[in-house]
């Protein structure tokens, strides 16, 4: 018993950022998942989605929902992450100036994803792209 | 020009004729006459500074009350985004919006939706390259009126776009008409405002003939009843349809941030706004694309009609906006893009000019300068004018007398007393028959 959702995250229109994770939040509410589970998934997916728009010119989001687990896979064809360990550091950011006044660029995106999920895998290749797979367990 | 209506007024009973308000008015629009403050209607921009500084709470602003709901069979609430930061322990904006429904509104349409439409349309308009740079935001009516009065040559820099309030009002009414089949006059569109400048803006709109808003409530006025409703909701409706960009308009910097253009400046507080406009007038800010100016410190959350400290409200809104989608409303939602722009250009308000023509003005200025030389240059305010320059001008214009200045009067009394002392012992002969 599973539900699969797919979203295209546009890279050319920053004003559409956050729409995919918003839609997933609405779906999880309708399915009746616990509020703390919904919160963890939406925050983690939101951070990843914004990253894709800011750094990778958009990408694709695939979400698999089963009763005891939600998995989000974010795939992009952006520049890749040169140093994943550095990117995981709190406060490290390469976000441009024009989105910082909207509150972005604090450098907490990847650390937050790690904090809110039970499993996080980052698969990245320079010049080719990045795939981030995150899992939130209902009883995690 | 706009002499017909001002939201800002005086409660004469509470006014003691002190000098606090006259010294803080950015257009020198207040004088103390007969022991009471009076506002020069032509100069007042409804910024609310006098309301802030009056220690006797004698300065007030007019606004509508909830009884305005009786005027129309169908009422739509237009909450300003500043409202979202007024509540403690709140993490769901739908609680506020549902609370507004419970107060008696048939529908709620957030102004932040209009703000996102304006941000979208502004990004496109700036990209076209036809606007004079730097472009000055037109959302704060007090700033636009300040420019008309004190910086009229910058009128053509002001973004000729309707405010988010007007855009939201037009769209809300249009949608309600389509949904209910009601005529436009049956629908009451009521703005819930953080400031008095918006009250005046609705009565005397800038850039168009008629406002789409039917009434303005003050946040602080409805706050107790709204909190009560919010605390006793039986359900919460999913009404919120705005994003991060829209709610960020509530504080300084938010509007500029929504343009996604880093080449901007944002200034708040009427004195800081004046400094920036003076720099702009001197051509010192040519590198910037956009200038956001708010008359109130902190932006709209710092308005005089708010219930909460502006900085606290801003911190709450920043927390609420985290993880919101960027924008949920686009320019296309408003239909015809021309409907978003002003229908007539911004005109100068000549209230600060001495006369209609240069010759008369020069004559008056010479007289004023001559009077000024006799004044003590203390700017004490005891004469009822904000400065010695202002009194000198008032004298030249026939609105005051030199002896309003107590220092001038003291000097004159001293001269009389000296002469009287010199005549001591000298009694002039009488002309009465029989004496001497």
XYZ file of C-alpha atoms in Angstrom:
576
model
C 0.000 0.000 0.000
C 1.853 3.100 -1.171
C 1.347 6.522 -2.720
C 3.901 8.004 -5.133
C 4.004 11.712 -5.876
C 6.115 13.509 -8.455
C 6.842 17.227 -8.736
C 8.903 19.309 -11.122
C 10.666 22.109 -9.286
C 11.245 24.961 -11.771
C 14.664 26.582 -11.725
C 13.822 29.757 -13.593
C 11.168 31.176 -11.268
C 12.152 31.621 -7.647
C 8.623 32.621 -6.730
C 7.496 29.028 -7.264
C 9.955 27.650 -4.715
C 8.297 25.880 -1.804
C 5.214 24.845 -3.771
C 6.137 21.168 -3.987
C 6.808 20.701 -0.265
C 3.629 22.690 0.432
C 1.627 20.271 -1.680
C 3.158 17.270 0.105
C 2.283 18.826 3.485
C -1.353 19.171 2.388
C -1.410 15.545 1.199
C 0.058 14.220 4.450
C -2.537 16.222 6.429
C -5.322 14.671 4.366
C -3.874 11.202 4.962
C -3.950 11.822 8.692
C -0.283 11.432 9.584
C 0.687 12.793 13.030
C 1.538 16.531 13.116
C 5.125 15.942 14.220
C 5.720 13.559 11.297
C 4.194 16.032 8.853
C 6.345 18.805 10.286
C 9.568 16.840 9.902
C 8.831 15.838 6.308
C 7.710 19.303 5.215
C 10.649 21.124 6.769
C 13.208 18.666 5.390
C 11.689 18.628 1.927
C 11.314 22.439 1.930
C 15.000 22.921 2.722
C 15.977 20.532 -0.056
C 13.591 22.103 -2.543
C 14.886 25.625 -1.868
C 18.442 24.367 -2.251
C 17.588 22.950 -5.675
C 16.137 26.282 -6.807
C 18.873 28.487 -5.374
C 21.880 26.373 -6.322
C 20.955 23.873 -9.019
C 18.459 25.574 -11.354
C 15.619 23.361 -10.168
C 15.056 19.634 -10.387
C 12.616 16.820 -9.680
C 11.024 15.653 -6.443
C 9.734 12.110 -5.915
C 7.862 11.227 -2.748
C 6.905 7.723 -1.639
C 4.391 7.402 1.180
C 3.781 4.159 3.020
C 2.014 3.870 6.376
C 5.197 3.705 8.462
C 7.618 5.751 6.348
C 7.886 8.726 3.965
C 10.788 8.902 1.523
C 11.682 12.017 -0.479
C 14.150 11.907 -3.358
C 15.352 15.241 -4.771
C 17.247 15.015 -8.055
C 18.902 17.850 -9.927
C 21.330 18.388 -12.827
C 23.104 21.260 -11.182
C 26.791 21.863 -10.488
C 27.080 19.257 -7.736
C 28.459 19.828 -4.224
C 32.301 20.047 -4.218
C 32.726 19.367 -0.502
C 29.789 17.643 1.171
C 31.306 17.786 4.644
C 31.752 21.545 4.330
C 28.201 21.932 3.013
C 26.936 20.056 6.075
C 28.531 22.636 8.376
C 26.108 24.933 10.138
C 26.474 28.469 8.806
C 28.261 27.507 5.577
C 26.327 28.954 2.625
C 26.866 29.860 -1.002
C 23.453 31.500 -1.411
C 23.400 34.719 -3.478
C 22.708 38.125 -1.939
C 19.264 38.627 -3.457
C 17.642 35.819 -1.438
C 19.337 36.562 1.859
C 16.939 39.394 2.687
C 14.134 36.845 2.355
C 15.732 34.887 5.165
C 17.732 32.381 3.132
C 21.458 31.760 3.157
C 21.875 31.099 6.863
C 23.655 27.888 5.963
C 21.319 25.620 7.920
C 19.633 23.785 5.020
C 21.539 20.491 4.923
C 22.112 20.385 8.711
C 18.340 20.845 9.197
C 17.528 18.045 6.771
C 19.857 15.758 8.724
C 18.288 16.857 12.021
C 14.687 16.199 10.980
C 15.117 12.930 9.069
C 15.972 9.404 10.162
C 18.161 8.748 7.149
C 19.917 11.054 4.689
C 21.988 10.128 1.654
C 23.744 12.669 -0.566
C 24.900 11.436 -3.967
C 26.662 14.163 -5.902
C 28.860 14.461 -8.986
C 30.591 17.700 -9.998
C 29.224 19.053 -13.271
C 26.482 16.431 -13.368
C 24.142 16.947 -10.453
C 23.000 15.862 -7.019
C 20.497 13.363 -5.626
C 19.373 13.677 -2.026
C 17.407 10.815 -0.496
C 15.767 11.425 2.876
C 13.567 9.157 4.979
C 11.255 10.021 7.854
C 10.000 7.074 9.901
C 6.592 7.408 11.489
C 7.982 5.839 14.639
C 11.421 7.418 14.305
C -5.412 69.809 -3.156
C -5.968 67.274 -0.402
C -7.454 69.591 2.167
C -10.722 67.799 2.526
C -9.897 65.007 4.903
C -7.278 63.975 7.422
C -7.375 60.968 9.668
C -5.065 62.626 12.213
C -6.975 65.011 14.530
C -6.685 66.734 17.872
C -8.646 66.195 21.079
C -8.706 69.837 22.239
C -9.667 68.953 25.798
C -6.460 66.992 26.309
C -4.137 69.416 24.519
C -2.139 71.607 26.927
C -0.338 73.582 24.216
C 3.120 72.109 24.820
C 5.659 72.045 21.998
C 6.245 68.318 21.474
C 4.149 67.797 18.357
C 5.154 70.990 16.576
C 8.822 70.027 16.854
C 8.389 66.529 15.410
C 6.124 67.174 12.454
C 8.120 66.445 9.257
C 6.252 69.065 7.227
C 6.022 71.725 9.996
C 2.265 71.411 9.728
C 1.385 72.181 13.360
C 1.151 75.495 15.218
C 0.064 76.266 18.749
C -2.480 79.078 18.754
C -4.527 80.170 21.725
C -2.916 77.488 23.840
C -4.000 74.612 21.572
C -2.352 72.801 18.686
C -3.810 73.285 15.221
C -2.891 71.276 12.138
C -2.365 73.103 8.840
C -4.475 70.885 6.649
C -2.608 71.535 3.397
C 0.675 70.349 4.860
C -0.381 67.345 6.928
C 0.653 63.972 5.464
C -1.060 61.816 8.145
C 2.198 60.148 9.128
C 1.151 59.933 12.778
C 4.398 61.284 14.296
C 2.433 63.771 16.391
C 0.316 60.895 17.722
C 3.500 59.096 18.761
C 5.107 62.021 20.565
C 2.152 63.646 22.306
C 2.629 62.996 26.043
C -0.981 63.929 26.822
C -2.586 61.560 24.294
C -4.278 64.522 22.684
C -3.503 63.470 19.132
C -5.761 60.829 17.651
C -6.650 59.334 14.313
C -10.089 58.697 12.932
C -11.091 55.287 11.667
C -14.223 53.175 11.303
C -15.592 50.756 13.888
C -17.062 47.259 13.564
C -20.505 48.838 13.214
C -19.496 49.498 9.608
C -20.391 45.865 8.910
C -24.031 46.944 8.962
C -23.546 49.117 5.849
C -23.398 46.205 3.424
C -25.091 42.795 3.281
C -21.794 41.091 2.411
C -18.480 42.053 4.030
C -14.918 41.086 3.137
C -12.072 41.595 5.612
C -8.743 42.727 4.151
C -6.165 42.183 6.908
C -2.836 43.957 6.514
C 0.072 41.498 6.942
C 1.145 43.449 10.038
C -1.840 41.824 11.773
C -0.109 38.431 11.645
C 2.561 39.528 14.127
C 0.214 40.845 16.799
C -0.407 37.593 18.652
C 1.586 35.635 21.197
C 1.937 31.835 20.920
C 0.501 31.750 17.431
C 1.833 29.362 14.796
C -1.081 29.185 12.358
C -2.261 32.269 10.489
C -5.566 30.513 9.720
C -6.493 31.011 13.379
C -6.386 34.778 12.809
C -8.302 34.568 9.534
C -10.969 32.272 10.981
C -11.224 34.622 13.960
C -11.958 37.494 11.554
C -14.756 35.429 10.002
C -16.216 34.961 13.469
C -16.194 38.739 14.002
C -18.838 39.003 11.314
C -17.031 39.018 7.998
C -18.401 36.834 5.210
C -15.000 36.410 3.635
C -11.350 37.141 4.311
C -8.878 38.187 1.588
C -5.365 38.898 2.836
C -3.635 42.044 1.581
C -0.461 39.922 1.353
C -2.073 38.329 -1.721
C -2.264 41.767 -3.319
C 1.343 42.335 -2.227
C 2.547 39.273 -4.148
C 0.667 40.436 -7.229
C 2.300 43.871 -6.921
C 5.750 42.305 -6.391
C 5.295 40.201 -9.520
C 4.044 43.132 -11.623
C 6.836 45.387 -10.275
C 9.554 42.868 -11.134
C 8.214 42.807 -14.685
C 7.815 46.585 -14.925
C 11.351 47.245 -13.654
C 12.704 44.674 -16.118
C 11.076 46.599 -18.973
C 13.485 49.424 -18.190
C 11.088 52.331 -18.781
C 10.949 53.543 -15.159
C 13.237 56.276 -13.841
C 15.815 54.790 -11.505
C 15.976 54.521 -8.596
C 12.295 53.581 -8.366
C 10.653 54.643 -5.082
C 8.035 52.388 -3.541
C 4.494 53.815 -3.459
C 2.960 51.580 -0.806
C 3.335 53.951 2.153
C 0.822 56.799 1.661
C 2.588 59.034 4.202
C 5.851 58.767 2.238
C 4.141 59.494 -1.084
C 2.456 62.542 0.423
C 5.773 63.624 1.958
C 7.323 63.462 -1.509
C 4.454 65.494 -2.997
C 4.868 68.192 -0.333
C 8.584 68.274 0.399
C 10.307 66.554 -2.540
C 7.995 67.239 -5.481
C 10.716 66.821 -8.096
C 10.932 63.155 -7.126
C 7.273 62.495 -8.019
C 8.317 60.907 -11.305
C 10.495 58.376 -9.473
C 7.568 56.958 -7.536
C 6.413 53.529 -8.727
C 3.083 54.227 -10.489
C 1.498 51.062 -9.147
C -1.540 50.690 -6.898
C -0.913 49.619 -3.322
C -1.405 45.973 -2.272
C -4.491 47.131 -0.351
C -6.128 48.531 -3.505
C -5.145 45.545 -5.642
C -6.501 43.113 -3.039
C -9.712 45.147 -2.628
C -10.471 45.162 -6.356
C -9.757 41.454 -6.719
C -11.711 40.492 -3.607
C -14.763 42.433 -4.738
C -14.564 41.009 -8.271
C -14.362 37.422 -6.978
C -17.148 37.933 -4.438
C -19.413 39.317 -7.153
C -18.739 36.255 -9.297
C -19.341 33.878 -6.389
C -22.441 35.478 -4.889
C -24.012 37.264 -7.847
C -24.281 40.395 -5.691
C -23.970 43.899 -7.127
C -20.744 45.792 -6.359
C -22.551 48.187 -3.988
C -23.763 45.280 -1.855
C -20.226 44.276 -0.980
C -18.315 46.007 1.810
C -14.538 45.713 1.528
C -13.007 46.611 4.900
C -9.273 47.103 5.404
C -7.789 46.233 8.801
C -5.062 48.814 9.132
C -1.844 49.323 11.106
C -1.871 53.089 10.472
C -3.912 56.296 9.958
C -2.274 57.184 6.639
C -4.248 54.348 5.054
C -7.527 55.825 6.370
C -6.787 59.054 4.506
C -5.531 57.067 1.503
C -8.928 55.391 1.155
C -10.828 58.693 1.360
C -8.429 60.532 -0.949
C -6.655 57.901 -3.057
C -3.385 58.635 -4.795
C -3.224 57.932 -8.498
C -6.891 57.041 -9.026
C -10.325 58.600 -8.587
C -11.909 56.185 -6.182
C -10.681 53.621 -3.697
C -12.015 50.067 -3.852
C -12.029 49.985 -0.042
C -15.240 50.913 1.790
C -13.964 51.280 5.337
C -10.856 51.087 7.506
C -10.648 49.485 10.947
C -7.708 49.999 13.293
C -5.953 46.808 14.426
C -5.773 48.062 18.019
C -9.495 48.805 18.023
C -10.663 45.299 17.043
C -7.822 43.489 18.819
C -9.596 42.532 22.080
C -12.651 41.139 20.299
C -10.524 39.344 17.717
C -8.344 37.690 20.366
C -11.468 36.559 22.180
C -12.828 34.946 19.011
C -9.467 33.351 18.250
C -9.330 31.815 21.716
C -12.796 30.309 21.357
C -12.773 28.836 17.857
C -14.503 25.503 17.387
C -12.694 24.888 14.098
C -9.976 26.474 11.955
C -10.619 27.038 8.229
C -7.744 26.783 5.730
C -8.104 30.366 4.445
C -4.495 31.532 4.132
C -3.396 31.869 0.514
C -0.216 33.914 0.666
C 3.465 33.149 0.683
C 6.694 34.381 2.187
C 6.980 37.367 -0.126
C 3.497 38.666 0.693
C 3.756 38.511 4.488
C 7.229 40.077 4.390
C 5.722 43.356 3.165
C 4.684 43.924 6.792
C 8.169 45.032 7.844
C 10.847 47.244 6.372
C 12.909 45.538 3.700
C 10.245 42.971 2.879
C 8.893 44.740 -0.164
C 12.372 45.264 -1.595
C 13.339 41.650 -0.877
C 10.338 40.501 -2.916
C 11.836 42.080 -6.003
C 14.688 39.545 -5.873
C 17.038 42.343 -6.815
C 19.936 43.000 -4.451
C 20.497 46.550 -5.724
C 18.092 48.203 -3.321
C 17.879 50.391 -0.213
C 15.261 50.214 2.525
C 14.786 53.011 5.094
C 12.254 53.322 7.921
C 11.206 56.125 10.267
C 10.140 59.483 8.857
C 13.408 61.296 9.702
C 15.519 58.604 8.036
C 13.185 58.680 5.041
C 13.751 62.431 4.771
C 17.540 61.952 4.863
C 17.393 59.381 2.081
C 15.148 61.555 -0.063
C 17.518 64.482 0.422
C 20.401 62.332 -0.806
C 18.318 61.208 -3.749
C 17.429 64.812 -4.578
C 21.144 65.598 -4.714
C 21.659 62.770 -7.215
C 23.752 60.766 -4.765
C 21.871 57.474 -5.116
C 22.021 56.884 -8.871
C 23.419 53.347 -8.586
C 20.321 51.918 -6.930
C 17.411 50.274 -8.720
C 14.801 50.415 -5.965
C 14.228 52.356 -2.760
C 11.737 51.136 -0.172
C 10.625 53.822 2.275
C 8.302 53.388 5.261
C 7.279 56.312 7.488
C 7.063 54.111 10.576
C 10.071 52.607 12.365
C 10.227 48.919 11.582
C 7.796 49.326 8.680
C 4.041 48.779 8.820
C 4.352 46.671 11.997
C 5.439 49.925 13.662
C 2.266 51.789 12.712
C 0.281 53.746 15.288
C -2.776 51.460 15.051
C -0.898 48.282 15.983
C -1.390 46.479 19.272
C 2.118 45.068 19.613
C 5.615 46.492 19.560
C 6.793 46.610 15.940
C 10.035 44.718 16.535
C 8.269 41.946 18.413
C 5.726 41.688 15.609
C 8.488 41.503 13.006
C 10.259 38.706 14.888
C 6.994 36.753 15.039
C 6.315 37.207 11.332
C 9.839 36.089 10.467
C 9.213 32.948 12.455
C 5.795 32.415 10.832
C 7.172 32.876 7.317
C 9.847 30.225 7.691
C 8.984 27.265 5.466
C 6.209 29.144 3.662
C 6.159 28.789 -0.122
C 7.708 31.804 -1.796
C 4.625 33.268 -3.444
C 1.079 32.026 -4.011
C -0.242 34.897 -6.136
C 0.779 36.205 -9.539
C 0.163 39.374 -11.549
C -2.083 37.408 -13.942
C -4.486 36.726 -11.048
C -5.511 40.386 -11.191
C -6.497 40.156 -14.841
C -5.692 43.250 -16.857
C -2.146 44.443 -15.967
C -3.148 48.053 -16.723
C -5.639 47.847 -13.855
C -2.708 47.536 -11.454
C -1.207 50.890 -12.376
C -2.210 54.384 -11.380
C -4.668 56.028 -13.762
C -3.138 59.475 -13.306
C 0.386 60.711 -12.546
C 1.513 61.883 -9.121
C 1.291 65.652 -8.754
C 3.174 68.088 -6.601
C 1.477 69.499 -3.506
C 2.602 73.150 -3.332
C 1.682 73.556 0.369
C 5.235 74.545 1.371
C 5.573 77.227 -1.305
C 5.405 80.845 -0.124
C 3.397 82.012 -3.149
C 2.046 80.948 -6.532
C 4.704 82.762 -8.491
C 8.420 83.339 -8.049
C 8.263 87.148 -7.754
C 5.783 87.151 -4.873
C 7.650 84.311 -3.232
C 10.921 86.241 -3.399
C 9.298 89.312 -1.876
C 7.854 87.248 0.958
C 11.138 85.454 1.505
C 12.990 88.770 1.793
C 10.500 89.928 4.406
C 10.836 86.624 6.231
C 14.630 86.880 6.216
C 14.407 90.384 7.602
C 12.149 89.231 10.433
C 14.437 86.252 11.033
C 17.392 88.534 11.761
C 15.522 90.003 14.754
C 14.686 86.582 16.221
C 16.891 84.818 18.829
C 17.359 81.618 16.682
C 16.555 79.393 19.653
C 13.768 77.375 17.951
C 12.170 77.107 21.392
C 8.606 76.747 20.098
C 7.104 79.092 22.695
C 5.601 81.227 19.916
C 3.735 78.170 18.690
C 5.837 77.715 15.563
C 8.347 74.856 15.251
C 11.325 77.097 14.516
C 12.367 80.752 14.238
C 12.420 80.330 10.466
C 8.838 79.090 10.547
C 7.725 82.049 12.677
C 9.514 84.472 10.351
C 7.644 82.938 7.398
C 4.345 83.026 9.274
C 4.931 86.748 10.026
C 5.715 87.470 6.354
C 2.542 85.617 5.344
C 0.497 87.618 7.856
C -0.307 84.558 9.972
C 1.581 85.645 13.094
C 3.153 88.685 14.744
C 6.750 89.292 15.704
C 5.718 89.801 19.300
C 4.530 86.189 19.409
C 8.213 85.653 20.133
C 8.554 86.061 23.877
C 12.234 86.977 23.560
C 11.399 89.815 21.191
C 8.649 90.910 23.556
C 11.010 90.724 26.541
C 13.510 92.915 24.711
C 10.791 95.468 23.951
C 9.624 95.498 27.575
C 13.230 95.984 28.668
C 13.543 99.032 26.411
C 10.320 100.481 27.784
C 11.424 99.801 31.379
C 14.811 101.440 30.765
C 13.166 104.581 29.415
C 10.724 104.670 32.310
C 13.620 104.389 34.744
C 15.363 107.262 32.937
C 12.313 109.448 33.501
C 12.397 108.919 37.278
C 11.574 112.094 39.180
C 10.371 113.876 36.050
C 6.671 114.633 36.057
C 5.499 116.367 32.893
C 3.206 119.486 33.344
C -0.488 118.968 33.094
C -2.729 120.800 30.621
C -5.711 120.763 32.978
C -7.051 124.251 33.930
C -6.557 125.145 37.512
C -3.510 122.892 38.118
C 0.037 124.143 38.552
